[in-house]
Structure formats: C-alpha cells, structure tokens
Amino acid sequence: MHNLCKSLHRLRLHRPAFQHVLAANQSTGQEQEKIVIPRRIERGPTDILMALSGTVGFDPTAPHFKYHDDPYLIPTSNANKRTFSLAQEAGRKAANWIRQENAKLFQHQEADPPIQAFAPTMVYTEESQVEETDLQSLIDRVEVKDAILVYGLLTKNGIAISDELKQQLLELLCFYNHEDTLPEQLIEERWFRQGTVGRERQRKTWKDFELAEQLFHAIETKRPEHYCALIRGMARFFQVEKAWALYQETIEKGIELDTNTYNSLLLIASFLRESYDKRWDLVCEVMSSMKQQGLRPNLGTLNGVLQTITTIGGYNHPRTYALKTLAEFKQLGIQPSLASWYYLLVIFCRERGPVSHVLHDIMNEIEGKHFTVQDPKDTFFFVTAMDVCRNHLNDKELAKRVNQLLHLGENYNLIGDSYKESIYYRHYFALLATTEPLESFLETYHLLVPNVYIPEPSVMEDILHSVEMNSAIEHVPLLWSHMVQFDHTGRENLVNLLLHIMTSNPPTSGEPRHADLDQSFANIAWDAWKRQEDRAAGPRATNTTGISGPMLGDVLLLCCRANDYEKAVAVFTKLSKEQNTIVGDPRVDGLREFVGQCITNRAPTLAIQCLQYCSENGFPEAVELGRQIFSGFTLDQNQIAKIRSLVGAEAVNPVPQQNQEKKE
C-alpha cells in the first residue's frame, strides 16, 4: 500500500508537465502519432532457429552438427558416418525402451503443459478396459498395432463404435498395411533406411483377409469413402487384382470415387495389362471414367499417367504420349512437380535410346525456383538429372546448373535420403573429374570432401586417373591420406594405380620439387604394403593370394629411389623368401635399383641374392645385373663363381671394345 501511494503521488507531481506538453502540441497543430498493433503472426516452434540459421548460411567445409565438435570423433568414411548416426539413434531408442519398461518410475511431470512424447505410452493387453476414446487417440497417434488390439477389445465387449471412427480406422489400416511405421523422431534411421526401401522390388505386400477387409465387408451400407480407402490401400501395396475388381464393382453399382482413388489405379496400370498398347488404352479408360463423373484431375493424375508411360517400350510412342499428356494438363492449369520432370527424363533419356536434350528444356523451365515435396517421387529428380548429365549428355555445365538449383533455398530437402545423396555426388564428381581441369576440380573436391561427400572407390579411381594424366604428382600424398581416412586402402586396384602414378614419375636432379616427394612416396608405398600385410594377417583375412609381385616391386622401387636401404631390404626379403606364394613378378626396374642400393651400401651378398632371384624367375636382364654387380664390387672367387653359375661367364668377362663402343 505504501508503494502504491508513492506511485500516485509521483503521478500527480508529473501531471502538470504532461498537460503542458499536450497543450503545446494542440497549439502548434501537431497530430498525435497513432499506434497500430500488427496482426498476430503464427510462428512455428523452430521459426526463430531457422531465422538465426539464415543469418549464418551453410558451410560445406564444416562437419554436420550431429557429430561431436572434436576432430578425433568426427567420422571420415561412409561406414563410420552411418555407424555414428545410427549409434546415437540406438541410444535414444534404448532410453525410450527403458522408459517404457519402467513406466512406474517416470510418473513425474516436469513440463507444464506436459509433453506427451516424454511420457511412457499406454500398454494395452487382452484384459485392458478400453473405450471409444482410446481407439480415437491411437488413430491420432498412428499406433496401428495397438489400434487393432483396442478395436478387437471394443468389439469383444460389445461397445458401439461410430461409423466415422470405423472409417478412420479403415483408412489407417489401408495406408500402413496393418504395420507400425517408424516414429518421426528417428530421423537418422529414416535417412539411412529410405534408400534401401526405395530399391526394393515392387511386389504384392498387401495383407489379404486382415482387419481392413473384414471392416469393409462388415459394413452393411457401404459409402464411396469405404471403397476409396480399400482400393487405394490395395493399389499402394500392389494387390492389383482385388483393387481392380473393387473398381469394377463401383462401376456396376454406380458408386462415384474421388480423384485420388483414380490416381492410385493409374499407378498400377502397368501391372494390370501386359502389352504396351493395352496399358495406354487402360489409362485412357480410367481418364474417361473420371470425366464422366465430373472429376477434375490433379497433379497426382498427371504423375500417374507419366509413370505408366515410363513402362511403355520403344522410343517414339512414349515420347508422343508424354508430350500430349503435358500439353493437356497445361491447359487445365496443372503445373508439373519435380516428379513429373523425373518421369520425363526416364522417358526421353533411356540408356540405349537416342540422345535427348530434354534436360536443357526442363532446366530452362524450373531454374531459379523453390520447391517443396508434392509427390513421393519428387526426391528422384536431382539424382536422375545428374545421372543424365554424366552418362547421357556428358555435360558439365548442365551439371553445375542442376547442382546450383539443388542448393537454392530449401531445395536440398528434396535430395531424398543417404543413398540418393551418395549417388548424386558420385555422378557429379565423376563427371567433373573427367571433364574439368584438375585444379578447378580440386576446388570442388576440397569444398565438399569429406564433410558433405566421401568419394566411393570408383570416383577415387577417376580422380587418380586425372592426376596421372596431368602429371600432378604433388597431390598424391593428400589423396593417399584421404584414402586412409575413407577406408580405401584395401582396394587393390586403387593401391596399384597409386603406386603406378608414383613410379611413373622418376626423380630428376633438375627438379627439386620431385626429389622432395621421393621420401613421401616411399613412406606411402611402405604404409600401403604394411596395411596389406596387417589385413592379410588379421582376424578378418580371406583366402586371397595377398599382395602381388608387381605391387611389391613398385614398393621396392620407391624405397630405393628415396635411398631407404633398410625398408628396401625388408621388401626384397619378403619378395625372395615367399616367391612361391606371391602372384606375379615384379618389374625389373625395382630390382635394378635395389642392386644399385646394395652397391652403395657395400652389400654384395644381397646383390647376388637379387641376381639369383632374377635368374630363377627368368628375367632377361639378369646378365646385365650380373655385370653391374661384378663391376660394382670387389668380389672373391666364390662370389664370382656364384655369378658365373647364375648367368654365365659373359657376366664376369670384360665387355669387348667393339660392343663397348656400340653401347656408348
């Protein structure tokens, strides 16, 4: 009360001054400024975070935020990324399981209002006392298995269920085929699982004679929505015969269906008719039936027709049908989605068909636009477009336009899943590696690798070939370090190619840059060999032949070029002692360099062992190596006799003057 009196007294003290200001404004004729309160804008729970993220932008060189901010814990291979993400998800699933199994220990409510997702879910058994509201709640939360159980309990107890609720249950069962779906919060499992689901063969998975069909047949007075739900469900899970039979029943009874049900029939037209002509006739029949019922087609209708056209063989007829369909739907004001353009690419850019530049026309139409998902097949556009750029057109500029569109706004959400993202960048990198200048390609490489994309072995092979063609051997150490990070060291073709690149560029005294690389190349070769040895001796070793002779010869050559005598001796010892188990012969260049190292380090015994190895394996250069050893050492009689027995007396005799002049 005392504070209130003080506030009133203060207001009375300031009142004359306020009246003075008001009178001054009235005397000068100034209008008072109106305060306009704007209308309330509905905000989502993440709108503030999205606004803050928009001020920062996307940094492709930074690892994904889901990984720990520790360079030693950030995964650098595709397998490790998948393992890391799914391990985190498994931890969340384990926590949910513990919460569910010990529901009595988690009855406290820390949030107000309470958050339903944090509370244990209700467990229903055959003895549970349920009501109609329980079934409604389960349908709203998309808990299919529990909804089936509760419906059975309600029916068993004789509790009446409204027709509207039965319709909702029927739609739930038809959409999910009586199976629970992955919870929405399992983002990583969805991201890595969708690629596997999308590659499954289309086959009948509809569960016949289950609750959905029982519900439908138990309804005495069937309405159009009952037929629509069941036909869509059967078509979705490829029970095409029953779906078509129900459709014929609706025609006989004069029951009108909705547009989406007709769309589902269009999607299975290729399963209902075998010949290409009959498939197109079926499409025309379904469209005519829609017209008779006064139904207006939508985007799903367009995509359903285009999908059926993709199953029609040949070149001319599918293209004619597709262009005619697009023209008619354009007159209806229906704009294609990315799925429509995807179907168009499939129709025009077939593997063994003529080259089509339809993607240029598509990009001219959609370039610079922002997209949202309108059809499940929208996520197939970007990966297919990049495939066309690489394998059908070999056009890097068009590929850059497609990539720019993908990274415009929120369009990256339509990349699909982990599998499609990997395929997309595989095509993009392989195309740039074979068409771009190496330095320009490496800018893209360093921008996206390894945080956005990790090259597959086939892409890494293209990159190494590009390095080989450009003689850019200075990039080899970096690429080898990446091969180690990406777990590519077990790929024999990549290791052999890398060794070939290093051995094909011999050091020259006039180029110190190459001379500096000799030691790096020797370390890379030694590392590659030891990794092969460890893999062959490890617990997961397979019954393979192990490291090959040519690979050991390249390692020997690189160690000798770097004057690393100890490593060269270790490699030659492996080569000579296990020559019966090693497949293939090394190149003579490595053996010749090793003899030179033996001469430098005064090791005639090893040099003669190398000569013996060459002689036993039939190298024609053995005589030349014998002369090199004879002239490089001061040998005793036993050693000279050994050389003579291996390569003949000509190796220890002086070269005739005539031959010496010819040689010079």
mmCIF file of N, CA and C in Angstrom, residues 15-119:
data_model
loop_
_atom_site.group_PDB
_atom_site.id
_atom_site.type_symbol
_atom_site.label_atom_id
_atom_site.label_comp_id
_atom_site.label_asym_id
_atom_site.label_seq_id
_atom_site.Cartn_x
_atom_site.Cartn_y
_atom_site.Cartn_z
ATOM 1 N N ARG A 15 1.902 15.407 -13.491
ATOM 2 C CA ARG A 15 0.721 15.688 -14.302
ATOM 3 C C ARG A 15 0.745 17.074 -14.935
ATOM 4 N N PRO A 16 1.110 18.159 -14.228
ATOM 5 C CA PRO A 16 1.138 19.489 -14.868
ATOM 6 C C PRO A 16 2.090 19.537 -16.061
ATOM 7 N N ALA A 17 3.241 18.889 -15.914
ATOM 8 C CA ALA A 17 4.187 18.902 -17.031
ATOM 9 C C ALA A 17 3.597 18.188 -18.236
ATOM 10 N N PHE A 18 2.904 17.071 -18.001
ATOM 11 C CA PHE A 18 2.278 16.337 -19.098
ATOM 12 C C PHE A 18 1.205 17.181 -19.775
ATOM 13 N N GLN A 19 0.408 17.932 -18.954
ATOM 14 C CA GLN A 19 -0.617 18.795 -19.532
ATOM 15 C C GLN A 19 0.005 19.921 -20.347
ATOM 16 N N HIS A 20 1.146 20.405 -19.916
ATOM 17 C CA HIS A 20 1.817 21.470 -20.640
ATOM 18 C C HIS A 20 2.262 20.995 -22.021
ATOM 19 N N VAL A 21 2.835 19.772 -22.089
ATOM 20 C CA VAL A 21 3.277 19.231 -23.371
ATOM 21 C C VAL A 21 2.086 19.005 -24.289
ATOM 22 N N LEU A 22 0.970 18.518 -23.734
ATOM 23 C CA LEU A 22 -0.210 18.267 -24.541
ATOM 24 C C LEU A 22 -0.785 19.557 -25.095
ATOM 25 N N ALA A 23 -0.817 20.604 -24.242
ATOM 26 C CA ALA A 23 -1.328 21.895 -24.714
ATOM 27 C C ALA A 23 -0.435 22.484 -25.787
ATOM 28 N N ALA A 24 0.873 22.282 -25.675
ATOM 29 C CA ALA A 24 1.794 22.803 -26.682
ATOM 30 C C ALA A 24 1.570 22.112 -28.023
ATOM 31 N N ASN A 25 1.328 20.783 -27.987
ATOM 32 C CA ASN A 25 1.081 20.067 -29.235
ATOM 33 C C ASN A 25 -0.213 20.525 -29.887
ATOM 34 N N GLN A 26 -1.252 20.809 -29.057
ATOM 35 C CA GLN A 26 -2.516 21.257 -29.620
ATOM 36 C C GLN A 26 -2.399 22.657 -30.205
ATOM 37 N N SER A 27 -1.604 23.497 -29.560
ATOM 38 C CA SER A 27 -1.468 24.868 -30.048
ATOM 39 C C SER A 27 -0.700 24.927 -31.359
ATOM 40 N N THR A 28 0.248 24.009 -31.539
ATOM 41 C CA THR A 28 1.023 24.010 -32.789
ATOM 42 C C THR A 28 0.346 23.220 -33.896
ATOM 43 N N GLY A 29 -0.758 22.556 -33.576
ATOM 44 C CA GLY A 29 -1.496 21.819 -34.606
ATOM 45 C C GLY A 29 -0.878 20.487 -34.983
ATOM 46 N N GLN A 30 0.076 19.969 -34.154
ATOM 47 C CA GLN A 30 0.695 18.682 -34.474
ATOM 48 C C GLN A 30 -0.270 17.545 -34.154
ATOM 49 N N GLU A 31 -0.351 16.563 -35.087
ATOM 50 C CA GLU A 31 -1.219 15.421 -34.869
ATOM 51 C C GLU A 31 -0.486 14.361 -34.047
ATOM 52 N N GLN A 32 -1.228 13.706 -33.184
ATOM 53 C CA GLN A 32 -0.636 12.653 -32.384
ATOM 54 C C GLN A 32 -0.387 11.419 -33.254
ATOM 55 N N GLU A 33 0.724 10.754 -33.053
ATOM 56 C CA GLU A 33 1.055 9.560 -33.818
ATOM 57 C C GLU A 33 0.206 8.385 -33.365
ATOM 58 N N LYS A 34 -0.402 7.694 -34.323
ATOM 59 C CA LYS A 34 -1.244 6.554 -33.996
ATOM 60 C C LYS A 34 -0.383 5.301 -33.836
ATOM 61 N N ILE A 35 -0.694 4.557 -32.821
ATOM 62 C CA ILE A 35 -0.013 3.286 -32.574
ATOM 63 C C ILE A 35 -0.857 2.174 -33.171
ATOM 64 N N VAL A 36 -0.329 1.519 -34.186
ATOM 65 C CA VAL A 36 -1.041 0.445 -34.866
ATOM 66 C C VAL A 36 -0.413 -0.888 -34.453
ATOM 67 N N ILE A 37 -1.193 -1.705 -33.816
ATOM 68 C CA ILE A 37 -0.716 -3.024 -33.381
ATOM 69 C C ILE A 37 -0.904 -4.007 -34.528
ATOM 70 N N PRO A 38 0.157 -4.591 -35.048
ATOM 71 C CA PRO A 38 0.008 -5.510 -36.189
ATOM 72 C C PRO A 38 -0.719 -6.785 -35.776
ATOM 73 N N ARG A 39 -1.269 -7.447 -36.780
ATOM 74 C CA ARG A 39 -1.957 -8.694 -36.530
ATOM 75 C C ARG A 39 -0.950 -9.772 -36.123
ATOM 76 N N ARG A 40 -1.386 -10.639 -35.263
ATOM 77 C CA ARG A 40 -0.519 -11.689 -34.739
ATOM 78 C C ARG A 40 -0.161 -12.677 -35.847
ATOM 79 N N ILE A 41 1.102 -13.002 -35.958
ATOM 80 C CA ILE A 41 1.590 -13.956 -36.951
ATOM 81 C C ILE A 41 1.878 -15.275 -36.242
ATOM 82 N N GLU A 42 1.300 -16.327 -36.768
ATOM 83 C CA GLU A 42 1.531 -17.643 -36.185
ATOM 84 C C GLU A 42 2.976 -18.072 -36.457
ATOM 85 N N ARG A 43 3.658 -18.474 -35.410
ATOM 86 C CA ARG A 43 5.053 -18.911 -35.521
ATOM 87 C C ARG A 43 5.163 -20.375 -35.142
ATOM 88 N N GLY A 44 5.993 -21.096 -35.875
ATOM 89 C CA GLY A 44 6.250 -22.482 -35.551
ATOM 90 C C GLY A 44 7.276 -22.596 -34.443
ATOM 91 N N PRO A 45 7.451 -23.782 -33.887
ATOM 92 C CA PRO A 45 8.394 -23.944 -32.767
ATOM 93 C C PRO A 45 9.851 -23.750 -33.155
ATOM 94 N N THR A 46 10.168 -23.837 -34.461
ATOM 95 C CA THR A 46 11.560 -23.709 -34.896
ATOM 96 C C THR A 46 11.787 -22.489 -35.779
ATOM 97 N N ASP A 47 10.822 -21.581 -35.862
ATOM 98 C CA ASP A 47 10.965 -20.430 -36.749
ATOM 99 C C ASP A 47 12.123 -19.529 -36.334
ATOM 100 N N ILE A 48 12.299 -19.343 -35.030
ATOM 101 C CA ILE A 48 13.400 -18.490 -34.553
ATOM 102 C C ILE A 48 14.745 -19.126 -34.898
ATOM 103 N N LEU A 49 14.846 -20.445 -34.720
ATOM 104 C CA LEU A 49 16.089 -21.134 -35.060
ATOM 105 C C LEU A 49 16.377 -21.048 -36.554
ATOM 106 N N MET A 50 15.331 -21.155 -37.374
ATOM 107 C CA MET A 50 15.522 -21.050 -38.815
ATOM 108 C C MET A 50 15.968 -19.644 -39.204
ATOM 109 N N ALA A 51 15.415 -18.622 -38.539
ATOM 110 C CA ALA A 51 15.828 -17.247 -38.830
ATOM 111 C C ALA A 51 17.288 -17.022 -38.462
ATOM 112 N N LEU A 52 17.706 -17.545 -37.312
ATOM 113 C CA LEU A 52 19.104 -17.412 -36.908
ATOM 114 C C LEU A 52 20.022 -18.175 -37.864
ATOM 115 N N SER A 53 19.579 -19.355 -38.292
ATOM 116 C CA SER A 53 20.385 -20.136 -39.233
ATOM 117 C C SER A 53 20.533 -19.422 -40.571
ATOM 118 N N GLY A 54 19.483 -18.700 -40.986
ATOM 119 C CA GLY A 54 19.553 -17.966 -42.242
ATOM 120 C C GLY A 54 20.565 -16.844 -42.226
ATOM 121 N N THR A 55 20.877 -16.315 -41.057
ATOM 122 C CA THR A 55 21.875 -15.242 -40.973
ATOM 123 C C THR A 55 23.303 -15.777 -41.100
ATOM 124 N N VAL A 56 23.485 -17.072 -40.826
ATOM 125 C CA VAL A 56 24.821 -17.665 -40.866
ATOM 126 C C VAL A 56 25.113 -18.277 -42.230
ATOM 127 N N GLY A 57 24.139 -18.994 -42.776
ATOM 128 C CA GLY A 57 24.360 -19.664 -44.050
ATOM 129 C C GLY A 57 24.933 -21.052 -43.857
ATOM 130 N N PHE A 58 25.067 -21.763 -44.947
ATOM 131 C CA PHE A 58 25.536 -23.141 -44.913
ATOM 132 C C PHE A 58 27.024 -23.191 -45.214
ATOM 133 N N ASP A 59 27.769 -23.867 -44.373
ATOM 134 C CA ASP A 59 29.205 -24.008 -44.546
ATOM 135 C C ASP A 59 29.522 -25.464 -44.888
ATOM 136 N N PRO A 60 29.798 -25.772 -46.159
ATOM 137 C CA PRO A 60 30.048 -27.180 -46.525
ATOM 138 C C PRO A 60 31.350 -27.722 -45.973
ATOM 139 N N THR A 61 32.265 -26.847 -45.561
ATOM 140 C CA THR A 61 33.539 -27.329 -45.037
ATOM 141 C C THR A 61 33.458 -27.720 -43.571
ATOM 142 N N ALA A 62 32.333 -27.455 -42.924
ATOM 143 C CA ALA A 62 32.158 -27.803 -41.517
ATOM 144 C C ALA A 62 31.415 -29.133 -41.407
ATOM 145 N N PRO A 63 31.744 -29.955 -40.424
ATOM 146 C CA PRO A 63 31.019 -31.226 -40.262
ATOM 147 C C PRO A 63 29.583 -30.982 -39.829
ATOM 148 N N HIS A 64 28.755 -31.970 -40.028
ATOM 149 C CA HIS A 64 27.351 -31.860 -39.660
ATOM 150 C C HIS A 64 27.226 -31.657 -38.155
ATOM 151 N N PHE A 65 26.205 -30.891 -37.766
ATOM 152 C CA PHE A 65 26.071 -30.546 -36.359
ATOM 153 C C PHE A 65 25.772 -31.766 -35.490
ATOM 154 N N LYS A 66 25.354 -32.889 -36.092
ATOM 155 C CA LYS A 66 25.029 -34.060 -35.280
ATOM 156 C C LYS A 66 26.280 -34.768 -34.763
ATOM 157 N N TYR A 67 27.452 -34.432 -35.322
ATOM 158 C CA TYR A 67 28.686 -35.044 -34.862
ATOM 159 C C TYR A 67 29.301 -34.197 -33.758
ATOM 160 N N HIS A 68 30.066 -34.852 -32.907
ATOM 161 C CA HIS A 68 30.739 -34.140 -31.826
ATOM 162 C C HIS A 68 31.749 -33.140 -32.392
ATOM 163 N N ASP A 69 31.860 -32.020 -31.729
ATOM 164 C CA ASP A 69 32.781 -30.979 -32.189
ATOM 165 C C ASP A 69 34.192 -31.306 -31.709
ATOM 166 N N ASP A 70 34.689 -32.410 -32.203
ATOM 167 C CA ASP A 70 36.024 -32.885 -31.844
ATOM 168 C C ASP A 70 36.614 -33.552 -33.080
ATOM 169 N N PRO A 71 37.742 -33.056 -33.586
ATOM 170 C CA PRO A 71 38.282 -33.629 -34.839
ATOM 171 C C PRO A 71 38.599 -35.111 -34.732
ATOM 172 N N TYR A 72 38.845 -35.620 -33.528
ATOM 173 C CA TYR A 72 39.166 -37.036 -33.382
ATOM 174 C C TYR A 72 37.914 -37.908 -33.361
ATOM 175 N N LEU A 73 36.748 -37.293 -33.196
ATOM 176 C CA LEU A 73 35.499 -38.059 -33.132
ATOM 177 C C LEU A 73 34.635 -37.874 -34.368
ATOM 178 N N ILE A 74 35.032 -36.988 -35.270
ATOM 179 C CA ILE A 74 34.238 -36.752 -36.477
ATOM 180 C C ILE A 74 34.506 -37.888 -37.462
ATOM 181 N N PRO A 75 33.490 -38.620 -37.895
ATOM 182 C CA PRO A 75 33.714 -39.732 -38.834
ATOM 183 C C PRO A 75 34.135 -39.227 -40.202
ATOM 184 N N THR A 76 35.018 -39.987 -40.839
ATOM 185 C CA THR A 76 35.549 -39.575 -42.146
ATOM 186 C C THR A 76 35.407 -40.670 -43.189
ATOM 187 N N SER A 77 34.452 -41.563 -43.012
ATOM 188 C CA SER A 77 34.151 -42.559 -44.036
ATOM 189 C C SER A 77 32.649 -42.803 -44.030
ATOM 190 N N ASN A 78 32.150 -43.324 -45.133
ATOM 191 C CA ASN A 78 30.711 -43.561 -45.231
ATOM 192 C C ASN A 78 30.235 -44.552 -44.180
ATOM 193 N N ALA A 79 31.023 -45.608 -43.970
ATOM 194 C CA ALA A 79 30.631 -46.608 -42.978
ATOM 195 C C ALA A 79 30.626 -46.009 -41.574
ATOM 196 N N ASN A 80 31.625 -45.193 -41.252
ATOM 197 C CA ASN A 80 31.693 -44.589 -39.924
ATOM 198 C C ASN A 80 30.592 -43.558 -39.723
ATOM 199 N N LYS A 81 30.237 -42.817 -40.774
ATOM 200 C CA LYS A 81 29.136 -41.868 -40.648
ATOM 201 C C LYS A 81 27.831 -42.585 -40.330
ATOM 202 N N ARG A 82 27.582 -43.650 -41.048
ATOM 203 C CA ARG A 82 26.362 -44.420 -40.799
ATOM 204 C C ARG A 82 26.368 -45.016 -39.393
ATOM 205 N N THR A 83 27.515 -45.595 -38.998
ATOM 206 C CA THR A 83 27.613 -46.200 -37.675
ATOM 207 C C THR A 83 27.420 -45.160 -36.583
ATOM 208 N N PHE A 84 28.058 -43.995 -36.736
ATOM 209 C CA PHE A 84 27.957 -42.931 -35.734
ATOM 210 C C PHE A 84 26.513 -42.482 -35.576
ATOM 211 N N SER A 85 25.842 -42.204 -36.692
ATOM 212 C CA SER A 85 24.480 -41.672 -36.637
ATOM 213 C C SER A 85 23.504 -42.694 -36.067
ATOM 214 N N LEU A 86 23.607 -43.938 -36.527
ATOM 215 C CA LEU A 86 22.688 -44.955 -36.040
ATOM 216 C C LEU A 86 22.988 -45.347 -34.598
ATOM 217 N N ALA A 87 24.241 -45.188 -34.166
ATOM 218 C CA ALA A 87 24.562 -45.458 -32.759
ATOM 219 C C ALA A 87 23.893 -44.436 -31.854
ATOM 220 N N GLN A 88 23.927 -43.172 -32.262
ATOM 221 C CA GLN A 88 23.211 -42.155 -31.499
ATOM 222 C C GLN A 88 21.722 -42.462 -31.448
ATOM 223 N N GLU A 89 21.175 -42.856 -32.579
ATOM 224 C CA GLU A 89 19.755 -43.186 -32.627
ATOM 225 C C GLU A 89 19.453 -44.403 -31.756
ATOM 226 N N ALA A 90 20.357 -45.372 -31.752
ATOM 227 C CA ALA A 90 20.158 -46.550 -30.916
ATOM 228 C C ALA A 90 20.150 -46.175 -29.438
ATOM 229 N N GLY A 91 20.936 -45.173 -29.071
ATOM 230 C CA GLY A 91 20.911 -44.703 -27.689
ATOM 231 C C GLY A 91 19.560 -44.114 -27.318
ATOM 232 N N ARG A 92 18.980 -43.354 -28.241
ATOM 233 C CA ARG A 92 17.651 -42.791 -27.968
ATOM 234 C C ARG A 92 16.608 -43.904 -27.861
ATOM 235 N N LYS A 93 16.711 -44.893 -28.754
ATOM 236 C CA LYS A 93 15.749 -45.996 -28.709
ATOM 237 C C LYS A 93 15.908 -46.797 -27.414
ATOM 238 N N ALA A 94 17.146 -46.959 -26.948
ATOM 239 C CA ALA A 94 17.359 -47.662 -25.686
ATOM 240 C C ALA A 94 16.756 -46.883 -24.512
ATOM 241 N N ALA A 95 16.917 -45.559 -24.548
ATOM 242 C CA ALA A 95 16.328 -44.738 -23.488
ATOM 243 C C ALA A 95 14.803 -44.835 -23.506
ATOM 244 N N ASN A 96 14.209 -44.833 -24.700
ATOM 245 C CA ASN A 96 12.758 -44.984 -24.802
ATOM 246 C C ASN A 96 12.306 -46.348 -24.280
ATOM 247 N N TRP A 97 13.088 -47.374 -24.575
ATOM 248 C CA TRP A 97 12.737 -48.713 -24.100
ATOM 249 C C TRP A 97 12.783 -48.783 -22.577
ATOM 250 N N ILE A 98 13.834 -48.201 -21.988
ATOM 251 C CA ILE A 98 13.943 -48.200 -20.521
ATOM 252 C C ILE A 98 12.774 -47.431 -19.904
ATOM 253 N N ARG A 99 12.438 -46.298 -20.505
ATOM 254 C CA ARG A 99 11.305 -45.523 -20.005
ATOM 255 C C ARG A 99 10.003 -46.309 -20.107
ATOM 256 N N GLN A 100 9.838 -47.044 -21.207
ATOM 257 C CA GLN A 100 8.601 -47.792 -21.408
ATOM 258 C C GLN A 100 8.525 -49.000 -20.479
ATOM 259 N N GLU A 101 9.659 -49.694 -20.296
ATOM 260 C CA GLU A 101 9.657 -50.887 -19.458
ATOM 261 C C GLU A 101 9.526 -50.541 -17.974
ATOM 262 N N ASN A 102 9.933 -49.345 -17.588
ATOM 263 C CA ASN A 102 9.857 -48.921 -16.188
ATOM 264 C C ASN A 102 8.970 -47.687 -16.068
ATOM 265 N N ALA A 103 7.781 -47.813 -16.617
ATOM 266 C CA ALA A 103 6.877 -46.656 -16.669
ATOM 267 C C ALA A 103 6.521 -46.142 -15.286
ATOM 268 N N LYS A 104 6.490 -47.024 -14.284
ATOM 269 C CA LYS A 104 6.111 -46.583 -12.932
ATOM 270 C C LYS A 104 7.128 -45.623 -12.332
ATOM 271 N N LEU A 105 8.357 -45.665 -12.807
ATOM 272 C CA LEU A 105 9.404 -44.793 -12.270
ATOM 273 C C LEU A 105 9.431 -43.427 -12.930
ATOM 274 N N PHE A 106 8.601 -43.227 -13.968
ATOM 275 C CA PHE A 106 8.634 -41.971 -14.725
ATOM 276 C C PHE A 106 7.253 -41.315 -14.731
ATOM 277 N N GLN A 107 6.641 -41.227 -13.573
ATOM 278 C CA GLN A 107 5.316 -40.625 -13.481
ATOM 279 C C GLN A 107 5.357 -39.125 -13.203
ATOM 280 N N HIS A 108 6.547 -38.588 -12.892
ATOM 281 C CA HIS A 108 6.634 -37.158 -12.592
ATOM 282 C C HIS A 108 6.519 -36.345 -13.881
ATOM 283 N N GLN A 109 5.962 -35.173 -13.772
ATOM 284 C CA GLN A 109 5.771 -34.272 -14.911
ATOM 285 C C GLN A 109 6.562 -32.995 -14.650
ATOM 286 N N GLU A 110 7.652 -32.844 -15.389
ATOM 287 C CA GLU A 110 8.478 -31.649 -15.203
ATOM 288 C C GLU A 110 8.013 -30.504 -16.073
ATOM 289 N N ALA A 111 7.349 -30.796 -17.181
ATOM 290 C CA ALA A 111 6.913 -29.754 -18.115
ATOM 291 C C ALA A 111 5.459 -29.392 -17.854
ATOM 292 N N ASP A 112 5.147 -28.128 -17.996
ATOM 293 C CA ASP A 112 3.778 -27.642 -17.858
ATOM 294 C C ASP A 112 3.495 -26.659 -18.988
ATOM 295 N N PRO A 113 2.635 -26.981 -19.932
ATOM 296 C CA PRO A 113 1.836 -28.210 -20.001
ATOM 297 C C PRO A 113 2.693 -29.432 -20.291
ATOM 298 N N PRO A 114 2.229 -30.615 -19.904
ATOM 299 C CA PRO A 114 3.041 -31.831 -20.075
ATOM 300 C C PRO A 114 3.282 -32.147 -21.545
ATOM 301 N N ILE A 115 4.452 -32.680 -21.827
ATOM 302 C CA ILE A 115 4.829 -33.084 -23.182
ATOM 303 C C ILE A 115 4.558 -34.569 -23.320
ATOM 304 N N GLN A 116 3.638 -34.910 -24.204
ATOM 305 C CA GLN A 116 3.207 -36.294 -24.336
ATOM 306 C C GLN A 116 4.339 -37.210 -24.795
ATOM 307 N N ALA A 117 5.236 -36.685 -25.632
ATOM 308 C CA ALA A 117 6.317 -37.525 -26.160
ATOM 309 C C ALA A 117 7.276 -37.981 -25.072
ATOM 310 N N PHE A 118 7.357 -37.227 -23.950
ATOM 311 C CA PHE A 118 8.274 -37.587 -22.875
ATOM 312 C C PHE A 118 7.655 -38.565 -21.881
ATOM 313 N N ALA A 119 6.394 -38.817 -22.001
ATOM 314 C CA ALA A 119 5.700 -39.693 -21.059
ATOM 315 C C ALA A 119 5.630 -41.107 -21.620
#
